[in-house]
Coordinates of C-alpha atoms in Angstrom, one line a residue:
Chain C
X1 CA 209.5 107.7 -118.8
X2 CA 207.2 107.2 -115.9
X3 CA 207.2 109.0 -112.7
X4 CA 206.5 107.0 -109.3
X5 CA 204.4 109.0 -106.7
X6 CA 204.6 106.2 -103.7
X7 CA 202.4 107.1 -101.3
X8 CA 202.3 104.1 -99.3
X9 CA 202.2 104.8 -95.5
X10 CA 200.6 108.8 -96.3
X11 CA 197.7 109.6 -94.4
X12 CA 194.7 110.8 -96.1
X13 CA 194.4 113.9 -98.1
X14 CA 198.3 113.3 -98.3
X15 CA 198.4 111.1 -101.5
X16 CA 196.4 113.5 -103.1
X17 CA 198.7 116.4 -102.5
X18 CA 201.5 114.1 -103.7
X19 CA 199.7 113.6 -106.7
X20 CA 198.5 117.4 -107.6
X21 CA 202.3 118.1 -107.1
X22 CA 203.6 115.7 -109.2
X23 CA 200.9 117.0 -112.2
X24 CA 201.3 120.7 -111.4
X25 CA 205.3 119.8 -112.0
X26 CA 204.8 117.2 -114.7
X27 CA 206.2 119.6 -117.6
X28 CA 207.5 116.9 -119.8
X29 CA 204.3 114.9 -119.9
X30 CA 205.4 111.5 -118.6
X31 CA 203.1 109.0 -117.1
X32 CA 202.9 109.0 -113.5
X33 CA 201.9 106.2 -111.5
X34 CA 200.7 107.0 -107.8
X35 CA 201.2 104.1 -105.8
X36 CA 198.2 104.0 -102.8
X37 CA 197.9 101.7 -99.9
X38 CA 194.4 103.0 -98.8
X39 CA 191.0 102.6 -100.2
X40 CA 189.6 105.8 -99.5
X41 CA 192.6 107.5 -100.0
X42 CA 192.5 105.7 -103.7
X43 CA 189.0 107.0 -104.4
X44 CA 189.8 110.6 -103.4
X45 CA 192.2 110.8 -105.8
X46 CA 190.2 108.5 -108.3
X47 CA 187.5 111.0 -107.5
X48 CA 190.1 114.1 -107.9
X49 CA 191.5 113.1 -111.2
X50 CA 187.6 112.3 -112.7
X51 CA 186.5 115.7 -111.5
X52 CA 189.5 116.8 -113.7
X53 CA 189.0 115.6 -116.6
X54 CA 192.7 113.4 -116.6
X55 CA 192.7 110.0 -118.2
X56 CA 193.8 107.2 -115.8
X57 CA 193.7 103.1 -114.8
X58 CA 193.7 101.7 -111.1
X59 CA 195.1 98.2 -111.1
X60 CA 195.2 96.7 -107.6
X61 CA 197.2 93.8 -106.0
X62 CA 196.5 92.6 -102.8
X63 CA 195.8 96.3 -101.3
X64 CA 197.9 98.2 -103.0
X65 CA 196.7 100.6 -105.8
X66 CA 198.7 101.8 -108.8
X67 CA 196.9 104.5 -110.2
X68 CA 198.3 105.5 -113.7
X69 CA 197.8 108.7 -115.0
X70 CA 198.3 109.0 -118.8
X71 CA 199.2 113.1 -119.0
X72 CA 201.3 112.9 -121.9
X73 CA 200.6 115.9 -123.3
X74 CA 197.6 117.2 -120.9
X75 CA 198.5 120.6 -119.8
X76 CA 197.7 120.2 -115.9
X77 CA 195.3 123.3 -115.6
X78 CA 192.8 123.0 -113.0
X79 CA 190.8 126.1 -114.1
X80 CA 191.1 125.5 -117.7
X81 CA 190.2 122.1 -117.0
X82 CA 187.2 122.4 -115.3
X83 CA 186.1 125.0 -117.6
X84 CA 186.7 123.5 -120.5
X85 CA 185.3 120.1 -119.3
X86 CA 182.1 122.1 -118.4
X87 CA 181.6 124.2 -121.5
X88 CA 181.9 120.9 -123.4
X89 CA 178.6 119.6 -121.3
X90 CA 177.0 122.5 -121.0
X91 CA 176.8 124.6 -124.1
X92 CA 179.0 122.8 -126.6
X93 CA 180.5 126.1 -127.3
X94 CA 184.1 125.2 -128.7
X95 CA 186.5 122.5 -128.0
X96 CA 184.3 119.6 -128.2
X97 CA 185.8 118.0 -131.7
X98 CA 189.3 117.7 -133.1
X99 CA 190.2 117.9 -136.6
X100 CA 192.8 114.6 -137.9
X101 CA 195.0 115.6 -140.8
X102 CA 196.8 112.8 -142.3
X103 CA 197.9 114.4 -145.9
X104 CA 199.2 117.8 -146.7
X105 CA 196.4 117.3 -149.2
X106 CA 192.5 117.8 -149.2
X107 CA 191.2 114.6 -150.4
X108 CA 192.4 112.2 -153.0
X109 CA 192.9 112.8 -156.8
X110 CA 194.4 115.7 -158.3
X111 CA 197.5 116.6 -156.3
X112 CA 197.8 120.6 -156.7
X113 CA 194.3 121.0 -156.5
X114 CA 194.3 118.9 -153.0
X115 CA 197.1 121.5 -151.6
X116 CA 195.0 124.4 -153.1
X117 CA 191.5 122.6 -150.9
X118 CA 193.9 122.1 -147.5
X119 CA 195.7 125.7 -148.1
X120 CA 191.5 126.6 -148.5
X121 CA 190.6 124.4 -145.4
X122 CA 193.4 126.1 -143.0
X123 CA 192.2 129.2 -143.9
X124 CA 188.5 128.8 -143.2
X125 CA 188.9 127.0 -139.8
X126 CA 189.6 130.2 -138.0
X127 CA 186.3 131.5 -139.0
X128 CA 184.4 129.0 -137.7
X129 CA 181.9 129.8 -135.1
X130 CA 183.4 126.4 -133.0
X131 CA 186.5 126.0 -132.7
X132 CA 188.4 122.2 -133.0
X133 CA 189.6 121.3 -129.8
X134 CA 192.7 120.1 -131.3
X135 CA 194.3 120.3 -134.7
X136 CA 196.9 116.5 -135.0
X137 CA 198.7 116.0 -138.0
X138 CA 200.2 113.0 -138.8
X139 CA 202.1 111.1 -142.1
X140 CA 202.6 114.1 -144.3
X141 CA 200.0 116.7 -143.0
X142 CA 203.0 117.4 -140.7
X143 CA 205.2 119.3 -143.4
X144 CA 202.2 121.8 -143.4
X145 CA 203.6 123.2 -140.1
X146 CA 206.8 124.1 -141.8
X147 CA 208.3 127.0 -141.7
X148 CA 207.6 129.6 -144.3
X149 CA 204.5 127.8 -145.6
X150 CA 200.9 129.7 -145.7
X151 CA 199.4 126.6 -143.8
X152 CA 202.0 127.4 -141.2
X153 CA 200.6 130.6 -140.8
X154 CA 197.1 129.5 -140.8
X155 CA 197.9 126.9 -138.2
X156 CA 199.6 129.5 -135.6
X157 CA 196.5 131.6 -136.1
X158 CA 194.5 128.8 -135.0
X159 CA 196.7 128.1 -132.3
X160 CA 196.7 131.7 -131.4
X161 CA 192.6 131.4 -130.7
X162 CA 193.4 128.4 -128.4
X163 CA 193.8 125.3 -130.6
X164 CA 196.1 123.2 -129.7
X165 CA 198.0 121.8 -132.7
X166 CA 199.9 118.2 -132.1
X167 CA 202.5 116.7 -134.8
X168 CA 203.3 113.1 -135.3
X169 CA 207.0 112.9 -133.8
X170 CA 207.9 109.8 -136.1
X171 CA 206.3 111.8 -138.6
X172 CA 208.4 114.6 -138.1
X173 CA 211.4 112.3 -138.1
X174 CA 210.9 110.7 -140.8
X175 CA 210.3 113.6 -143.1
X176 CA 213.6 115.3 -141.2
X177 CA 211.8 118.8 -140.7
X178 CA 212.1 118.6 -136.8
X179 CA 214.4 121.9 -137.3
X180 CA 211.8 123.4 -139.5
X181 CA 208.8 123.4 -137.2
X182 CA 207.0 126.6 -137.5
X183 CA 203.8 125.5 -134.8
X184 CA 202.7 122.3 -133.2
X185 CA 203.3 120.0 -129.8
X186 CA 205.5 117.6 -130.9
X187 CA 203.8 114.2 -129.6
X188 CA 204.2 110.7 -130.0
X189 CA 201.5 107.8 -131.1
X190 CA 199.9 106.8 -127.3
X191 CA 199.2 110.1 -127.0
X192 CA 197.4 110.5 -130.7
X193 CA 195.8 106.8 -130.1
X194 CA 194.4 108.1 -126.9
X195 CA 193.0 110.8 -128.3
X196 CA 191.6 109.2 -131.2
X197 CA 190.2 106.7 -128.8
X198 CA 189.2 109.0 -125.9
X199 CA 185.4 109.1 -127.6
X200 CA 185.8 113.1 -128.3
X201 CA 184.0 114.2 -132.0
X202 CA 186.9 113.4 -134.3
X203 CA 186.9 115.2 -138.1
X204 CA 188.8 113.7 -140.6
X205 CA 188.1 116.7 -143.6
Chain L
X1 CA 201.9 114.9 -67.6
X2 CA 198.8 115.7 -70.2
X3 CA 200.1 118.8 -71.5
X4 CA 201.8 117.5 -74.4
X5 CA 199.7 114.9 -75.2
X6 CA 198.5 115.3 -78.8
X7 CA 194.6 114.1 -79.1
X8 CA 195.1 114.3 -82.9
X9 CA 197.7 111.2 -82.9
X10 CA 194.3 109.2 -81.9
X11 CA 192.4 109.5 -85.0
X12 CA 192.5 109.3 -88.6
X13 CA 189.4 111.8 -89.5
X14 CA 188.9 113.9 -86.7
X15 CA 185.4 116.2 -86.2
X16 CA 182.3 115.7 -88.1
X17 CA 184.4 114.4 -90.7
X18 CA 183.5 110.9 -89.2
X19 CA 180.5 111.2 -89.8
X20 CA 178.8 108.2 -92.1
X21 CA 177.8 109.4 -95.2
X22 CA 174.5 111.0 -96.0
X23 CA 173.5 109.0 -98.6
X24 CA 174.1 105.6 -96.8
X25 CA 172.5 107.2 -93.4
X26 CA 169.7 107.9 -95.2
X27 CA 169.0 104.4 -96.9
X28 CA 169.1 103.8 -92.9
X29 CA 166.8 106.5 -91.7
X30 CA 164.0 105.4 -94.7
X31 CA 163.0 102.2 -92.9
X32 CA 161.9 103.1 -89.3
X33 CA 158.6 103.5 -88.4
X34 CA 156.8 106.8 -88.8
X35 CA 155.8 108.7 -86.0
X36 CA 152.6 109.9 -86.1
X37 CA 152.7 112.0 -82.4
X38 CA 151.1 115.4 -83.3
X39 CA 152.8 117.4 -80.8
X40 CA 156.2 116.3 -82.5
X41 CA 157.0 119.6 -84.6
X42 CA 159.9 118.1 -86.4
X43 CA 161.2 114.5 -86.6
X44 CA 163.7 113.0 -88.9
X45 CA 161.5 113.3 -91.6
X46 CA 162.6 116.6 -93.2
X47 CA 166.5 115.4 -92.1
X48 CA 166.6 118.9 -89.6
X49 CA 169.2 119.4 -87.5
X50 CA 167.3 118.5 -83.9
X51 CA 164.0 117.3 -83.0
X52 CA 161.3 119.3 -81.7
X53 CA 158.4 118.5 -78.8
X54 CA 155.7 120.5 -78.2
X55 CA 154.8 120.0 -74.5
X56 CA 152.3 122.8 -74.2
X57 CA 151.5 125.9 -76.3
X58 CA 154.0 128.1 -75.7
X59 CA 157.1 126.0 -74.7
X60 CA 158.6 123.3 -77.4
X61 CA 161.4 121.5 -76.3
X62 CA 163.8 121.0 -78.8
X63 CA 166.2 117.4 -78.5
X64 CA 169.7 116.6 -80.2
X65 CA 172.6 115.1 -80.1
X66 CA 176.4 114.9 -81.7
X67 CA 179.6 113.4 -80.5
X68 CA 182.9 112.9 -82.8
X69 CA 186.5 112.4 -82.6
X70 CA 189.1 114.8 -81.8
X71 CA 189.3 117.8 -84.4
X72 CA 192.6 119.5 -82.6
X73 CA 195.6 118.9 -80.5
X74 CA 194.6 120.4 -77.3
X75 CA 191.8 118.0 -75.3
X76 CA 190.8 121.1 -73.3
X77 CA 190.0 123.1 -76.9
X78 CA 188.7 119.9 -78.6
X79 CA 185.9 120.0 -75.1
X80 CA 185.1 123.3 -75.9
X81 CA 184.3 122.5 -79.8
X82 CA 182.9 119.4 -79.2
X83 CA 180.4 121.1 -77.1
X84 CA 179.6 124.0 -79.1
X85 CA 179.3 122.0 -82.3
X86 CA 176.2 120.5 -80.2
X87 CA 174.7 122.7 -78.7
X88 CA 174.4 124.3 -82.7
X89 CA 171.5 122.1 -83.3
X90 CA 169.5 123.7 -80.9
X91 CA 170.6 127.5 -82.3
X92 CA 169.6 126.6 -85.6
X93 CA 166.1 125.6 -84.5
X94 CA 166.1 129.2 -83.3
X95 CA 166.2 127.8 -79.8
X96 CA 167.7 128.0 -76.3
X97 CA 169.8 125.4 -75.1
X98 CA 169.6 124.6 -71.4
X99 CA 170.4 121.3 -69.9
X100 CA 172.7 119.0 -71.4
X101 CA 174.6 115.4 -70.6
X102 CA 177.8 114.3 -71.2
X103 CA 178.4 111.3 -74.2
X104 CA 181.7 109.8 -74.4
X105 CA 184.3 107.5 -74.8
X106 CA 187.5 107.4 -73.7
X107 CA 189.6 104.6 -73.1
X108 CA 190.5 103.6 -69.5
X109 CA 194.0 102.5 -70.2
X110 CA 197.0 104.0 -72.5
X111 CA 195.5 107.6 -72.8
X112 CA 196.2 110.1 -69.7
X113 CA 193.0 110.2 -67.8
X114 CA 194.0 114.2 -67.3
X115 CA 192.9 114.6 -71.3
X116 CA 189.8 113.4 -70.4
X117 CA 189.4 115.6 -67.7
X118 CA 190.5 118.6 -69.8
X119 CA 187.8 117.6 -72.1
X120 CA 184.8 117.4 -69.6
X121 CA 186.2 120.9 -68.3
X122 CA 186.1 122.4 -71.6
X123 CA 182.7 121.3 -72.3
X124 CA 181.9 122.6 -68.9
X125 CA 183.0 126.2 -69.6
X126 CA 181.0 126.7 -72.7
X127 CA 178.2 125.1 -71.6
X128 CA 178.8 127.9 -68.8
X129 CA 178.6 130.6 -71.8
X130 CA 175.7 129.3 -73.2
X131 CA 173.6 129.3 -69.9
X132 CA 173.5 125.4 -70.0
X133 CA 173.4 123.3 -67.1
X134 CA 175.2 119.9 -68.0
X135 CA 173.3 117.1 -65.5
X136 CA 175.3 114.1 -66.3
X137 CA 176.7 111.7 -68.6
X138 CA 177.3 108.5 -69.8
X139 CA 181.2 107.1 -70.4
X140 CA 182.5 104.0 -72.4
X141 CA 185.8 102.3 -72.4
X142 CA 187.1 102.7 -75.8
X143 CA 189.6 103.9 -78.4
X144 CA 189.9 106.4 -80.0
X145 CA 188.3 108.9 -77.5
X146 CA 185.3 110.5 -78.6
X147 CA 182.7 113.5 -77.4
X148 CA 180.0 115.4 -77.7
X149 CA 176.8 116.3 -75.6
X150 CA 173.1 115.6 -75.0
X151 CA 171.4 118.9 -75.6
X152 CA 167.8 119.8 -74.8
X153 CA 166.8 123.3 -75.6
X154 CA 163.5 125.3 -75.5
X155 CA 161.5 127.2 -78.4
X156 CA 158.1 129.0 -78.8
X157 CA 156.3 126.1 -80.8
X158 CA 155.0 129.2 -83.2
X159 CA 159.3 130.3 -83.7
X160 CA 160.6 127.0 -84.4
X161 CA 163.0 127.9 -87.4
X162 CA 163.4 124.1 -89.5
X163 CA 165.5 123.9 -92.9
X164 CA 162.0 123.3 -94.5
X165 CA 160.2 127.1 -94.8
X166 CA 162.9 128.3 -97.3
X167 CA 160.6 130.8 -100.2
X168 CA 161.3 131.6 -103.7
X169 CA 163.1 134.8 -103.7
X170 CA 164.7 134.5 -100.0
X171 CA 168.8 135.5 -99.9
X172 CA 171.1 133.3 -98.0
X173 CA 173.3 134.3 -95.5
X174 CA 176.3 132.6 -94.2
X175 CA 177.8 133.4 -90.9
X176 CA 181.3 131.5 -89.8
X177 CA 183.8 131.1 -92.7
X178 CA 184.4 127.6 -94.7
X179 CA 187.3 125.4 -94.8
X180 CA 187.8 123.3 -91.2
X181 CA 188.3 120.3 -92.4
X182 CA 190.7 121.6 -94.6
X183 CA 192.2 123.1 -92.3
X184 CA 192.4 120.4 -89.4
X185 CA 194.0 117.9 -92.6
X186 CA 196.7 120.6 -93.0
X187 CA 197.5 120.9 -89.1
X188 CA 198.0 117.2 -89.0
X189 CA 200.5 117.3 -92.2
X190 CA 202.3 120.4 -90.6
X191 CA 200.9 122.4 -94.0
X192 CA 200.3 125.4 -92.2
X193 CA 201.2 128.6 -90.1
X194 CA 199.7 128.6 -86.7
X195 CA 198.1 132.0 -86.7
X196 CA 195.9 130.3 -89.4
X197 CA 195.1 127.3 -87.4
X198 CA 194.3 129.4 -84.5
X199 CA 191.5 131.5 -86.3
X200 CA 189.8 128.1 -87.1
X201 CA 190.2 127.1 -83.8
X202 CA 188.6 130.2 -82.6
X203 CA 185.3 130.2 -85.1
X204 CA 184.7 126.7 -84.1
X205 CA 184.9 128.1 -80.7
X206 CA 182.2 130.4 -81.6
X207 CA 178.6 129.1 -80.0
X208 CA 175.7 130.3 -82.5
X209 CA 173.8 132.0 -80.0
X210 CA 174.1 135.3 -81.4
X211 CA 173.2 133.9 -85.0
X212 CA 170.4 132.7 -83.1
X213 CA 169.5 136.1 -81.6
X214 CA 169.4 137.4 -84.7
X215 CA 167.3 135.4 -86.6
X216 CA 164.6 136.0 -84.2
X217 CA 164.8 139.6 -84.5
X218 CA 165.1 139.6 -88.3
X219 CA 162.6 137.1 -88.5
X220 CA 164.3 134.1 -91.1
X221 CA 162.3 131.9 -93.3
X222 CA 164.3 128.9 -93.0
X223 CA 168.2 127.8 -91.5
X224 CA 170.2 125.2 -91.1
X225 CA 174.1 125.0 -89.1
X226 CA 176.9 123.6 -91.7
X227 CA 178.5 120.6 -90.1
X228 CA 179.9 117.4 -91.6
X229 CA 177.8 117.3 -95.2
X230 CA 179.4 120.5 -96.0
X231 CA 178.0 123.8 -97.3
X232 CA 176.6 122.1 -100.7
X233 CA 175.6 119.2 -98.6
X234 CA 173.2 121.1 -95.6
X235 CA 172.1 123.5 -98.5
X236 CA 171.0 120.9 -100.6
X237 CA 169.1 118.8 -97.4
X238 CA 167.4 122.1 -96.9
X239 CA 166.3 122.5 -100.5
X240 CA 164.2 119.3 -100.7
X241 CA 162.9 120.1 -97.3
X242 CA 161.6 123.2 -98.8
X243 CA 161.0 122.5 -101.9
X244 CA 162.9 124.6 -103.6
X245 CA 166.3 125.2 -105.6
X246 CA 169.4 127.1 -103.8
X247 CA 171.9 129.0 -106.0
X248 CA 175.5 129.7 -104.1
X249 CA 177.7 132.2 -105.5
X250 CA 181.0 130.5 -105.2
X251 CA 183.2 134.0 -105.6
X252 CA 181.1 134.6 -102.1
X253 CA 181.8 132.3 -100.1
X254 CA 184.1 132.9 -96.6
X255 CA 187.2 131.4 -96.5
X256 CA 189.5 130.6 -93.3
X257 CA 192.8 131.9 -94.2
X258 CA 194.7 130.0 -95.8
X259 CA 192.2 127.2 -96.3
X260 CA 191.9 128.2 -99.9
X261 CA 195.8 128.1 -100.4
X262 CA 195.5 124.3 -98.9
X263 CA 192.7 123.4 -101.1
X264 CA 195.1 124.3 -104.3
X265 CA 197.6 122.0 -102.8
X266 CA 195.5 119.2 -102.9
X267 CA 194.8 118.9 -99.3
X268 CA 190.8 117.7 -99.7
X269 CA 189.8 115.5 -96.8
X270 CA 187.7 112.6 -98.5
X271 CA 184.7 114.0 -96.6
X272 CA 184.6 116.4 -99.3
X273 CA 184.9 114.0 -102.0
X274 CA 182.0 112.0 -100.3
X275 CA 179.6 115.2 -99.6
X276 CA 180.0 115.8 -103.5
X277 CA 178.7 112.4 -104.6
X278 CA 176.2 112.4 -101.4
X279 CA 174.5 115.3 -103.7
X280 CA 175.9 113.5 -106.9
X281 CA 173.5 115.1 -110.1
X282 CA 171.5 117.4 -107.9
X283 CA 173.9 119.6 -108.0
X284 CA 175.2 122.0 -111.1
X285 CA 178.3 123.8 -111.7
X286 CA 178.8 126.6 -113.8
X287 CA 181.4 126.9 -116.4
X288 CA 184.2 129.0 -114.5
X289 CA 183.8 127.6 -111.2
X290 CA 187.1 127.3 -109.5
X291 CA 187.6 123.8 -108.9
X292 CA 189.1 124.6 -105.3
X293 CA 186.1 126.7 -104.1
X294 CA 183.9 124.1 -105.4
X295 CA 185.7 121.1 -102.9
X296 CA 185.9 124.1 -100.1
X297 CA 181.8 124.5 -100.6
X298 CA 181.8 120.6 -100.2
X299 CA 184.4 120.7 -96.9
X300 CA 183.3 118.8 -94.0
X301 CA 182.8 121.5 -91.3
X302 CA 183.3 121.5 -87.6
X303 CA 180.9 123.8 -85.4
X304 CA 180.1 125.5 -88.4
X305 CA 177.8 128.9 -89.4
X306 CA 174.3 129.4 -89.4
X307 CA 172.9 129.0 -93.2
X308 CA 169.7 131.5 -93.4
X309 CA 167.2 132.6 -95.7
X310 CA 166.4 136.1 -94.9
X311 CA 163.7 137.9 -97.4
X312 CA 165.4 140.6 -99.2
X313 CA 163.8 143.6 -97.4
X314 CA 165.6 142.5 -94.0
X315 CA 168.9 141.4 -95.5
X316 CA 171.2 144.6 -94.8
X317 CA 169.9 144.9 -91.4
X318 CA 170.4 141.4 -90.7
X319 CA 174.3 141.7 -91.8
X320 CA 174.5 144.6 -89.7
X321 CA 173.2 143.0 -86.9
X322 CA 175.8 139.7 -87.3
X323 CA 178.6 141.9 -88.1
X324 CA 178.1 144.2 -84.9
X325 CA 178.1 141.1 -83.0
X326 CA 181.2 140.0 -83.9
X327 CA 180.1 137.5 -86.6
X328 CA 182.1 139.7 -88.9
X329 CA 182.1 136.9 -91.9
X330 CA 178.6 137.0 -92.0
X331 CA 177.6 137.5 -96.1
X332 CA 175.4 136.8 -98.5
X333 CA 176.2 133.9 -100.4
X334 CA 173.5 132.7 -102.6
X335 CA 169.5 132.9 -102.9
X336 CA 166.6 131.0 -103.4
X337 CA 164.7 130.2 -106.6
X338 CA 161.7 128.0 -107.5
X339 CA 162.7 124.9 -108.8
X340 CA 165.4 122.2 -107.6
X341 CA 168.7 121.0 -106.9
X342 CA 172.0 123.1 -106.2
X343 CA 173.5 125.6 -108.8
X344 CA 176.8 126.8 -107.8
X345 CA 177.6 129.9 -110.1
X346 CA 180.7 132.1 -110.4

């Protein structure tokens, strides 16, 4: 789904108010595209959505501007935001890596002893002195957000401290445990190919 | 048959809004020829807010100039900050203004001639206030109108107070409250109440004479008036002229009501977007910075405060002295340190 801000005929700062309004009520993380018909007004928000941190593309035909915003699952937060994106250039505190499970196992070989070393893993993470950003499981790492399972527990505690924990939605599908879901935002691949792809530290354990 | 006519339906940016960026004005500036006159106290060099002209030695004359578009509705108002916006310049040289001329354009055709009147009669009345005699004029033919004035003031060559004497360890006083431009974006989009608008109106209303008055009692190392660069914008001219760095506490700063409740909406004039990359990496921001605050330090302003740097012995009787004259705003908002740039903290 994509949400159309048209802004066409708005005077400046108007477009950019349109815009904050349509993140500050974009709860379902669709794409919305602002539709400009003024340079300046453009860059302002250009400028605006930079300063924030947001991930978008202008495309321009014969004046007009489409700026794209790809929010899907970006939690408008100004504050947040800004201090997050500063803490991540300033002191590289927390938050500047994610951590990419794609197995309910640690590594390959023996299978109960690669449960026992993710079980271990899930555990430990909390304890580190920096934080993952972001926790995204995909393929079968998302059973270990089930229900009743200790790396359920482990992941809520980690979400608890501020890390955000994504699950593959096909994934989730296909192993038919979307009813089981202890933790997690369940997300679909754009959204795990941007981040993959948005040059942040990722960890593969 | 001019009462209801709206200057604001004339313009697109209104105020020093319009003005042309810093960083491209000063790609301009760089070429011209030097001046090499010794009795000129301050030229564009150090980018100050008037020129100054020593013509003997006790009298310095200082020159400026500043004309824009209309800021507000009412062309007998927009007179009356059009005027006091320039005669600023020669405040925040710690001068007197006294003679002045009229600059504008308005066009002959379309617009009702009364506006134009209004506006001439504004200017008039606080030129009145401010003991200035205004000796003429010059007016063009064209669209939209714009004004401002000619201002010559005088100084005691040894109390000329330029943006360049700020010292390591000086505290910085504001003394009119941020967010104009906000503000004048929000009248136009109907954003706001008028009780609001009106208290902008009145602070750009307010000349800087007494900010004046006070520095030369207090006795200020360096000052500057915020205008269209914006807070971050003047602070940051005056730090290179003084080579020095300027840290602004942003949970300090005066607000305009409601300008802060705009801001969060989203209503940021692009002279606030363009003040921020006019200081581009000279300036740092500290990890919980509100976001808002930050574009309201970067807001183009109208006829705005005096920016001083008072040494710390002399601040609390210099905010008592501001704040018994009415300048009720007036607070510290940031200090000096050796070094560079612009640090904005919490």
């Amino acid at each position: 789904m994509t949400k159309i801000v048209d802004c066409r005929g708005q005077l400046c700062p108007q477009p950019l108010i349109s815009t904050k309004r349509a993140l500050k009520e974009n709860v379902n993380g669709e794409v919305i595209q602002v539709i400009i018909d003024n340079a300046t007004s453009c860059q302002n928000v250009s400028h605006f959505l930079t300063d924030n941190a947001l991930p978008f593309s202008i495309d321009e035909q014969s004046g007009i501007f489409t700026i794209t915003i790809n929010s899907l699952g970006i939690e408008f937060n100004p504050k947040k935001e800004a201090e997050e994106y500063c803490e991540v250039s300033f002191s590289g505190k927390s938050g500047s890596y994610l951590v990419v499970l794609t197995s309910n196992l640690m590594g390959s070989g023996n299978e109960d002893l690669g449960k026992i070393l993710m079980k271990g893993l899930l555990n430990t993470l909390p304890n580190l002195e920096k934080l993952p950003q972001e926790i995204i499981c995909y393929n079968s790492a998302v059973t270990l957000a089930r229900k009743g399972t200790d790396t359920a527990q482990s992941l809520v505690k980690l979400n608890n401290l501020g890390v955000k924990i994504t699950l593959c939605g096909t994934c989730v599908d296909f192993f038919g445990i979307k009813e089981d879901i202890e933790v997690g935002t369940i997300s679909n691949m754009l959204y795990i190919a941007e981040r993959l792809s948005s040059g942040i530290h990722v960890v593969k354990p | 048959m001019s009462d209801d006519f709206d200057l604001l339906t004339t313009v697109e940016y209104g105020g020093c809004s319009a003005k042309i960026p810093a960083s491209v004005l000063e790609n301009i500036l760089l070429n011209l020829p030097k001046v090499t006159d010794p009795n000129v106290l301050v030229d564009i060099d150090t980018h100050d807010d008037a020129g100054v002209y020593r013509i003997s030695n006790d009298l310095a004359l200082i020159l400026t100039t500043d004309f824009f578009p209309p800021i507000c509705s009412n062309p007998f108002e927009f007179g009356e900050i059009a005027a006091t916006n320039s005669l600023s310049d020669v405040y925040a040289m710690g001068g007197e203004p006294f003679l002045a001329l009229n600059i504008a354009m308005f066009p002959s055709k379309g617009l009702p001639l009364d506006a134009y009147k209004q506006i001439l009669e504004g200017a008039a009345s606080v030129a009145q206030k401010a003991n200035t005699i205004i000796i003429g004029g010059h007016t063009i033919d064209d669209y939209p109108p714009k004004f401002g004035l000619a201002v010559v003031g005088r100084v005691h060559p040894d109390k000329v107070i330029t943006n360049a004497g700020l010292k390591h360890g000086d505290i910085l006083i504001l003394t009119k409250p941020l967010g104009t431009g906000v503000i004048v974006a929000g009248k136009r989009l109907g954003l706001m109440s008028d009780t609001a608008y009106n208290e902008a109106l009145f602070w750009m209303r307010q000349l800087n004479s007494t900010a004046a008055q006070v520095m030369q009692i207090i006795g200020v190392t360096g000052a500057t008036d915020i205008t269209g660069f914006g807070l971050i914008g003047h602070a940051f001219k005056m730090a290179k002229a003084s080579n020095v760095g300027i840290k602004l506490y942003s949970s300090k700063i005066p607000l305009l009501p409601e300008a802060y409740k705009l801001a969060d909406e989203g209503c940021i004039p692009g002279a606030a977007f363009r003040n921020l990359e006019y200081i581009g990496n000279h300036l740092h921001v500290d990890p919980g910075v509100d976001y808002n605050t930050k574009m309201l330090m970067c807001d183009a302003q109208t006829s705005g405060g005096i920016l001083m740097g008072v040494r710390p012995e002399r601040v609390d009787e210099a905010i008592k002295l501001l704040h018994s004259n009415g300048l009720r705003y007036s607070v510290v908002i940031g200090e000096v340190f050796q070094g560079e740039n612009i640090l904005i903290t919490r």
